Short mmCIF file of C-alpha atoms and ligand atoms in Angstrom, two decimals:
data_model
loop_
_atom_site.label_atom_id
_atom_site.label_comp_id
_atom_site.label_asym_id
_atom_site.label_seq_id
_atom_site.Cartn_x
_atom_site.Cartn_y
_atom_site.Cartn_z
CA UNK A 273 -4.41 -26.42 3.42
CA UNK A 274 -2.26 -25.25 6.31
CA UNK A 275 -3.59 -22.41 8.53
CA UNK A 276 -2.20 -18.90 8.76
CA UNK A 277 -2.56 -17.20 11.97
CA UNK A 278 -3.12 -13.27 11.40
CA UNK A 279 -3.21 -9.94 12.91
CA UNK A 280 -4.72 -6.74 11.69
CA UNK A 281 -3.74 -3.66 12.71
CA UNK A 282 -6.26 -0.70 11.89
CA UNK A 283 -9.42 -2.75 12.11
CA UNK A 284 -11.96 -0.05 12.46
CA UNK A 285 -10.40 1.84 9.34
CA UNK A 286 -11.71 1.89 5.76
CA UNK A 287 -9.05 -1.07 4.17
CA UNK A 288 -9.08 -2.85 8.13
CA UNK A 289 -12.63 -3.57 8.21
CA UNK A 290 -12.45 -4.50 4.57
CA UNK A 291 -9.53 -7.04 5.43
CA UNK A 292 -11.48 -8.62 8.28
CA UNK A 293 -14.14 -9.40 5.77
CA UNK A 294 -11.71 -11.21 3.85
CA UNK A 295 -10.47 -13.22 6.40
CA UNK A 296 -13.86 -14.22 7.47
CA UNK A 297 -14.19 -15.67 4.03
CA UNK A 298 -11.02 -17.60 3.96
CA UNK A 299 -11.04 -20.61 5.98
CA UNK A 300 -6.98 -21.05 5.57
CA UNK A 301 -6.75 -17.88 7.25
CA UNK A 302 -7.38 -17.14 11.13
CA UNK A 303 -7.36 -13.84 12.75
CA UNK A 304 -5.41 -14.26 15.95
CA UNK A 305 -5.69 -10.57 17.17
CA UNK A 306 -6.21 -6.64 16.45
CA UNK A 307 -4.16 -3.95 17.12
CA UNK A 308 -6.58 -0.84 17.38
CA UNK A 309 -5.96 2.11 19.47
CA UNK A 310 -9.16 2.18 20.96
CA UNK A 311 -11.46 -0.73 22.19
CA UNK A 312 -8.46 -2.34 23.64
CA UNK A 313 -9.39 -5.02 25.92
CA UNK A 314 -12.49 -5.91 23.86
CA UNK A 315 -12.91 -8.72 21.41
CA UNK A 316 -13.38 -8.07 17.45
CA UNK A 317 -17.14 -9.24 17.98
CA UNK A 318 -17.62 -6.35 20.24
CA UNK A 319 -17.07 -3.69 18.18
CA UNK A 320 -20.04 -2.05 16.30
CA UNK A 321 -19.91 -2.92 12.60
CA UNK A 322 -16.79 -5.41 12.72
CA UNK A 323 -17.16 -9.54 11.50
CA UNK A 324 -17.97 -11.81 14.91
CA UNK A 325 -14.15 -12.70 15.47
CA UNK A 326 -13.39 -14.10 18.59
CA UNK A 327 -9.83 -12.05 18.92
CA UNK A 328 -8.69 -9.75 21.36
CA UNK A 329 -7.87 -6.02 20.60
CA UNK A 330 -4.69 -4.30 21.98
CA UNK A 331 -3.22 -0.81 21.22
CA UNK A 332 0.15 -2.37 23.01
CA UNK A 333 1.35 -3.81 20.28
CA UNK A 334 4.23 -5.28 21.92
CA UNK A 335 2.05 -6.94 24.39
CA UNK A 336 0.21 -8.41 21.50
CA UNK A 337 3.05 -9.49 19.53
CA UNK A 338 4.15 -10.95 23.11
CA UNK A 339 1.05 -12.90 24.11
CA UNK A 340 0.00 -14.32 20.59
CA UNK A 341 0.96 -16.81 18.41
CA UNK A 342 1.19 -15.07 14.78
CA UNK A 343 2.50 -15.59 11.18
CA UNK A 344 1.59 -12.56 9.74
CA UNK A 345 0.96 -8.58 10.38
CA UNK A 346 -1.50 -7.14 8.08
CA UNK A 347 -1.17 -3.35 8.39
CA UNK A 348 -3.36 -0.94 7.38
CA UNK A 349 -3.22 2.35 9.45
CA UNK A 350 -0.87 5.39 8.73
CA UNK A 351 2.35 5.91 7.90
CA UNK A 352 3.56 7.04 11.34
CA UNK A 353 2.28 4.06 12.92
CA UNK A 354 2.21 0.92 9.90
CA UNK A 355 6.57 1.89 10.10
CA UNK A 356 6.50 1.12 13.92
CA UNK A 357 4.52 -1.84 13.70
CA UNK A 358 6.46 -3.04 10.62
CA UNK A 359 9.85 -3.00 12.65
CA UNK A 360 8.35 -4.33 15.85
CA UNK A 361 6.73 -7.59 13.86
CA UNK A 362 10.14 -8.29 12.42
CA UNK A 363 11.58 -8.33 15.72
CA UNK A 364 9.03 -10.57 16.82
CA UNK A 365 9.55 -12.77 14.07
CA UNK A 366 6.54 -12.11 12.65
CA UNK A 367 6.00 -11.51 8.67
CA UNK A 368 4.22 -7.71 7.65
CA UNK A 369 2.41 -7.49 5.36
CA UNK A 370 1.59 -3.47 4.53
CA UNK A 371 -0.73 -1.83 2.46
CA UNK A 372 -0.15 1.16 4.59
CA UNK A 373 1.43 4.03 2.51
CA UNK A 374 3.56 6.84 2.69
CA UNK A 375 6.90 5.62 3.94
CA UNK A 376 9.96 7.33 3.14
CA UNK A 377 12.83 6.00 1.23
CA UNK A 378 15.03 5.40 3.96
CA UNK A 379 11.98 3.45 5.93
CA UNK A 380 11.94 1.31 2.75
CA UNK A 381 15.47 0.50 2.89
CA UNK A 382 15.67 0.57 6.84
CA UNK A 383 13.03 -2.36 6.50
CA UNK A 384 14.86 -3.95 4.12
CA UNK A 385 18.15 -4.36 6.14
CA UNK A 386 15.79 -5.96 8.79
CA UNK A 387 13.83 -8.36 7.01
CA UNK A 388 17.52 -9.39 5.67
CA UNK A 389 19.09 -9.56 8.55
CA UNK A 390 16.12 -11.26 10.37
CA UNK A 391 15.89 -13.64 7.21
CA UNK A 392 11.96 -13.03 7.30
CA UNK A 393 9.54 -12.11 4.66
CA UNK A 394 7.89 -8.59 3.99
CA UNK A 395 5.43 -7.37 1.37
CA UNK A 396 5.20 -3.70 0.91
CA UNK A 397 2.70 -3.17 -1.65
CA UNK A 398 1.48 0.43 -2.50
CA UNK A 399 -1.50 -1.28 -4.23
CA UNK A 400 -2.87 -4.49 -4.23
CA UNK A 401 -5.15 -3.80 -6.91
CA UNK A 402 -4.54 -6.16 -9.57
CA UNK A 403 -5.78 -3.63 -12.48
CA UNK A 404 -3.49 -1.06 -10.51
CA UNK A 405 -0.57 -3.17 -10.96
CA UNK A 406 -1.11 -3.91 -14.32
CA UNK A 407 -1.64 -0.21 -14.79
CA UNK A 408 1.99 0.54 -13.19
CA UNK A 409 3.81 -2.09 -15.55
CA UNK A 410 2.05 -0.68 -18.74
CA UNK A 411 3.12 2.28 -17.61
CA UNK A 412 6.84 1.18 -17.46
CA UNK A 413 6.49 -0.50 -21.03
CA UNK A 414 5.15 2.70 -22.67
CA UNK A 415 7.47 5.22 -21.19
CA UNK A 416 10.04 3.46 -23.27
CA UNK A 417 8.47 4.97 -26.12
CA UNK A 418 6.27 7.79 -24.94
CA UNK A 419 9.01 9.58 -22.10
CA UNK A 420 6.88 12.48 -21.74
CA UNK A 421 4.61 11.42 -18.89
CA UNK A 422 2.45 13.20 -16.06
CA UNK A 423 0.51 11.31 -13.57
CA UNK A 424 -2.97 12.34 -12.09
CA UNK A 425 -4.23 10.58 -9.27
CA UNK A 426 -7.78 11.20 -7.71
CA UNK A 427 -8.47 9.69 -4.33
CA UNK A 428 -11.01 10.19 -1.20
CA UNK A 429 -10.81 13.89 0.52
CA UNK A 430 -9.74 11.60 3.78
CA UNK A 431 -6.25 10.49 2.40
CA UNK A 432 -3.14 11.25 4.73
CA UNK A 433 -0.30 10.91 2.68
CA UNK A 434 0.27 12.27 -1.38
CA UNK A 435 0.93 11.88 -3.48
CA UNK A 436 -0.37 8.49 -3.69
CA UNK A 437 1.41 5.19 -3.05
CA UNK A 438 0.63 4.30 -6.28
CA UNK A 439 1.73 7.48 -7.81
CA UNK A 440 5.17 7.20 -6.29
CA UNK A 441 5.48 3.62 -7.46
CA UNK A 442 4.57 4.51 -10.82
CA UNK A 443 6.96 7.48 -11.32
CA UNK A 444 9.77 4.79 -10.12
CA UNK A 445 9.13 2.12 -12.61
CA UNK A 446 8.85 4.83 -15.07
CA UNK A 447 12.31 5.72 -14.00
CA UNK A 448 13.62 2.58 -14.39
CA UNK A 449 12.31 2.60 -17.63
CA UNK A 450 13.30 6.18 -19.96
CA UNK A 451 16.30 8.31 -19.36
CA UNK A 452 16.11 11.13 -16.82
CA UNK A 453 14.68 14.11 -18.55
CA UNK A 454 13.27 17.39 -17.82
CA UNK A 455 9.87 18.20 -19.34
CA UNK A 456 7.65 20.85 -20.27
CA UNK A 457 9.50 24.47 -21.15
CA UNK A 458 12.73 25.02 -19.65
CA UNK A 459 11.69 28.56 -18.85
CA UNK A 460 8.17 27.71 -17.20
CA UNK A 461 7.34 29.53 -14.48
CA UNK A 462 4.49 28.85 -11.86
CA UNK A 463 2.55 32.19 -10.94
CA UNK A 464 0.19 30.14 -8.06
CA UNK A 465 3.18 27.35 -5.87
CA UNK A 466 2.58 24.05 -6.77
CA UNK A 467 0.45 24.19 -10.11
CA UNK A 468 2.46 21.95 -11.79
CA UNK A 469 2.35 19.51 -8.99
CA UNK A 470 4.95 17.57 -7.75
CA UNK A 471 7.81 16.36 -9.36
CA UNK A 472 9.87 12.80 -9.34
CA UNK A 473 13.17 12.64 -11.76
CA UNK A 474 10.98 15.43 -14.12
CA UNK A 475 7.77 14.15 -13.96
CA UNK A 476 5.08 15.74 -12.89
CA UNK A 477 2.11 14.55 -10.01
CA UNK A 478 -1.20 15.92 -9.47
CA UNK A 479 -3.00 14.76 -6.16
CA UNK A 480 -6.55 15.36 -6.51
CA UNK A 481 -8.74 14.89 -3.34
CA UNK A 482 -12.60 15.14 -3.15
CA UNK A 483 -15.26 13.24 -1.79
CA UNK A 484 -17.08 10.46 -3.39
CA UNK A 485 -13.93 9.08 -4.64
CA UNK A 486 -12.03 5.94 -3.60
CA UNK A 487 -8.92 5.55 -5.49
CA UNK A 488 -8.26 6.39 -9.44
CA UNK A 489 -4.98 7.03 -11.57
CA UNK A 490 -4.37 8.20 -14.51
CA UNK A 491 -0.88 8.08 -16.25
CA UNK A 492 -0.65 10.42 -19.51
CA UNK A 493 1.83 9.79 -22.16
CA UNK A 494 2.55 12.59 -24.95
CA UNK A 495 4.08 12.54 -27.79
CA UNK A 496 4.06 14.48 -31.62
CA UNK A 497 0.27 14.47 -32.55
CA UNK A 498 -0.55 11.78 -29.80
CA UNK A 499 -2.09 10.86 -26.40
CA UNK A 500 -1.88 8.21 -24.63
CA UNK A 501 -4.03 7.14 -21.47
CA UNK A 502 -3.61 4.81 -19.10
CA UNK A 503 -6.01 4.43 -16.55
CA UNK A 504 -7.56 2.63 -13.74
CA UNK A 505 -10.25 2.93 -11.05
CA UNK A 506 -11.33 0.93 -7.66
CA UNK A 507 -14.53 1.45 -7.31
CA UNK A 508 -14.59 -0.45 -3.98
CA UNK A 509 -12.25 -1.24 -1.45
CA UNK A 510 -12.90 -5.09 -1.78
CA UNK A 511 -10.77 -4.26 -5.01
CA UNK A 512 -7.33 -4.57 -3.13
CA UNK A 513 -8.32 -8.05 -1.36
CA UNK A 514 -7.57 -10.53 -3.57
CA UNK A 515 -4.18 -8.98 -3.46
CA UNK A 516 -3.93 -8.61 0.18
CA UNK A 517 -4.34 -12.63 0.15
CA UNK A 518 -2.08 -13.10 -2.70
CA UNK A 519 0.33 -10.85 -0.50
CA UNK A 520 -0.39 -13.02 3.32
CA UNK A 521 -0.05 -16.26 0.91
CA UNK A 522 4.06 -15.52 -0.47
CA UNK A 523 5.43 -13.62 2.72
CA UNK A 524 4.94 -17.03 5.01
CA UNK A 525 7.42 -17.99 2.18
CA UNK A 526 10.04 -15.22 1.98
CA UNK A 527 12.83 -14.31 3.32
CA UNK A 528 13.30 -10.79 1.97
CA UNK A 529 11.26 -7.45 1.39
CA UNK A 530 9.87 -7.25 -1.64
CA UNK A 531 7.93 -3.81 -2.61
CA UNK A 532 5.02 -4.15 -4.70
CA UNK A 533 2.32 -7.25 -5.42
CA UNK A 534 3.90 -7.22 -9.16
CA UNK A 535 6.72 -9.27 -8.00
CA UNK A 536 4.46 -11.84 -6.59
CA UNK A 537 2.57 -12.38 -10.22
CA UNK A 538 3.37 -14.87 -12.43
N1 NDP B 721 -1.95 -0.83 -0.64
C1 NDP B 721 -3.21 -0.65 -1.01
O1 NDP B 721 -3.73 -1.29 -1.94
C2 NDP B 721 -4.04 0.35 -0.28
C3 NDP B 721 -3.46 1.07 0.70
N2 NDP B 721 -4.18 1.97 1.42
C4 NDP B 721 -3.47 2.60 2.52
O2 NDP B 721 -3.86 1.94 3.71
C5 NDP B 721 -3.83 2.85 4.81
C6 NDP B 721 -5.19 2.85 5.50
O3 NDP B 721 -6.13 3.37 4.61
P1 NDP B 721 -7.68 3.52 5.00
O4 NDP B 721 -8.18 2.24 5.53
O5 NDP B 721 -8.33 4.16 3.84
O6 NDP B 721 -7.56 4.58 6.19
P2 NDP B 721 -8.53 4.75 7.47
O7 NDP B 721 -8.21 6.10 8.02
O8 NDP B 721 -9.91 4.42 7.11
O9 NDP B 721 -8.00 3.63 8.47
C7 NDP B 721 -6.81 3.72 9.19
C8 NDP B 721 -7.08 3.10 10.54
O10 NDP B 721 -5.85 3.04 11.25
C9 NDP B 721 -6.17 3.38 12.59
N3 NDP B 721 -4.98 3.79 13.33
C10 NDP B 721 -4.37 4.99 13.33
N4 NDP B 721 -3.34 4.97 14.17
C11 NDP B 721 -3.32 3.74 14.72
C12 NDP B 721 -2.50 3.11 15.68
N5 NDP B 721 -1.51 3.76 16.28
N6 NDP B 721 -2.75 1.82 16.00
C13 NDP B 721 -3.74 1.16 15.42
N7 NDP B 721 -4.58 1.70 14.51
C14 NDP B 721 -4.36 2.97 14.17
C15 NDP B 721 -7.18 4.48 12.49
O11 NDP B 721 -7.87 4.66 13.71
P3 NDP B 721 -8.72 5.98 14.03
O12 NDP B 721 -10.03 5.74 13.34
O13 NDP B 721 -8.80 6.02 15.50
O14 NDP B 721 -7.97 7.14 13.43
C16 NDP B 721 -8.07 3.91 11.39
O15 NDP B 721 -9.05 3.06 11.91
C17 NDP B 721 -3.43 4.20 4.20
O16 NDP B 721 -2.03 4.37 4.34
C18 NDP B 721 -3.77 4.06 2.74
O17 NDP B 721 -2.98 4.86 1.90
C19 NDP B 721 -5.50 2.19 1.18
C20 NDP B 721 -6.13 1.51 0.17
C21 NDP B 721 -5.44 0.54 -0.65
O1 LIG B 722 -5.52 5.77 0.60
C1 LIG B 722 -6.08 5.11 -0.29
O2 LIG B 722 -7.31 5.03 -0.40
C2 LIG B 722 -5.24 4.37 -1.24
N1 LIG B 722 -3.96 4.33 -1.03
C3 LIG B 722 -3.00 3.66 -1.81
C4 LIG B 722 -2.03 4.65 -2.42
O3 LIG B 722 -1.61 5.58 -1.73
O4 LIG B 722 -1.67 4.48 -3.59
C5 LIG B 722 -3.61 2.70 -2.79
C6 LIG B 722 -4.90 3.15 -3.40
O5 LIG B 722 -4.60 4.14 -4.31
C7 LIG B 722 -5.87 3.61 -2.34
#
């Protein structure tokens, strides 16, 4: 098995630490560097509650793109900062792979144009859940028939961006799936902003946000006389990390961006 050399960006966070732990377990892959903005300077090993890697940390990301030998980004920070580092890996020739969400539309297709034009892989994948993609293509299938829909997704009070990744992706496939409509009453009015949450091509998201959660959706279908539920939970961030390696796997052999893990399934 060949080896993949790595680098994480947003080690110390909640998914980063997770990912290091994964990487630790996989002898294929090697973690070449972190990109952290503190403990620059220091090695992984260093750092209180992180694996005993070897690599150096740098918040210059160019300088760490410069003085390491990498075949893949794994980014897991914020929106603000997974974009940057997603554009500066491509120019470095260096494959991202992002769990990071909240990008914007034109980031998407911004990122697309690069990895095109730079003829190198990207996965973009607002969960890498497997249940959670499942979750999103059942969703898709049963919006043929049930194109009444409203998604409620439930995550941890320390969340930057919503509605969720996942949300988002859902409403889209959804889209692809039943004709635009509007739904509930066309003369509904909301007497406190933003109690019918948000809206994508009529339907509607609710962001919940509390402590003791991690990361939950459900997507609920109506219809004459019926429900339908479709739901799914991570329990634990260790969840997503089967499809984080799935993810580092395919991008060494890409040449395009491709958004979301469900592409990547047989
Ligand atoms: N695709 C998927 O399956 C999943 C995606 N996510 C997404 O992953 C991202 C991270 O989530 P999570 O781990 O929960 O968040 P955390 O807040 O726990 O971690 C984010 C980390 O990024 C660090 N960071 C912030 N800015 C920078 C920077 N400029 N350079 C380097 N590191 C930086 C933060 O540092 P500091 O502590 O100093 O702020 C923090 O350690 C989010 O966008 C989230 O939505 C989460 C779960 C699953
Ligand atoms: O921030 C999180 O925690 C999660 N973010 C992703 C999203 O925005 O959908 C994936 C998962 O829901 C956990």
């Amino acid at each position: 098995m060949s080896n993949t050399n790595v680098i994480v960006a947003g080690p110390r966070g909640k998914m980063g630490s997770e990912a290091l732990r994964m990487i630790e377990k996989e002898e294929q892959f090697s973690l070449v560097a972190c990109i952290d903005r503190k403990n620059a300077g220091l090695k992984v090993q260093d750092v209180e509650g992180l694996p005993a890697f070897d690599a150096p940390i740098y918040d210059d990301v160019e300088q760490c793109f410069q003085d390491v030998q990498a075949d893949v980004l794994i980014d897991l920070t914020t929106p603000e900062f997974g974009y940057k580092h997603t554009r500066l890996a491509l120019e470095y020739g260096i494959r991202p792979v992002v769990g990071t969400t909240g990008f914007t539309k034109d980031q998407l297709a911004e990122l697309e144009d690069l990895a095109e034009k730079k003829e190198l892989g990207v996965v973009i994948a607002p969960n890498f859940a497997l249940g959670a993609v499942l979750m999103m293509q059942f969703s898709k299938w049963a919006a043929k028939y049930f194109p009444d829909v409203e998604i409620i997704e439930r995550h941890h009070d320390q969340k930057l961006d919503a509605p969720s990744g996942t949300a988002v992706k859902t409403a889209e496939l959804i889209q692809e799936a039943r004709e635009s409509k509007q739904q509930g009453h066309p003369d509904e009015k909301e007497t406190l902003e933003g109690a019918r949450g948000a809206d994508l091509d009529g339907m509607k998201i609710h962001s919940v946000r509390l402590p003791g959660l991690i990361a939950h959706q459900e997507v609920v279908f109506g219809s004459n006389g019926q429900t339908l539920t479709l739901k799914h939970d991570s329990y634990h961030r260790e969840s997503f990390m089967s499809g984080v390696k799935l993810a580092v796997e395919h991008v060494l052999k890409l040449d395009v961006l491709v958004y979301g893990l469900e592409n990547l399934l047989e």
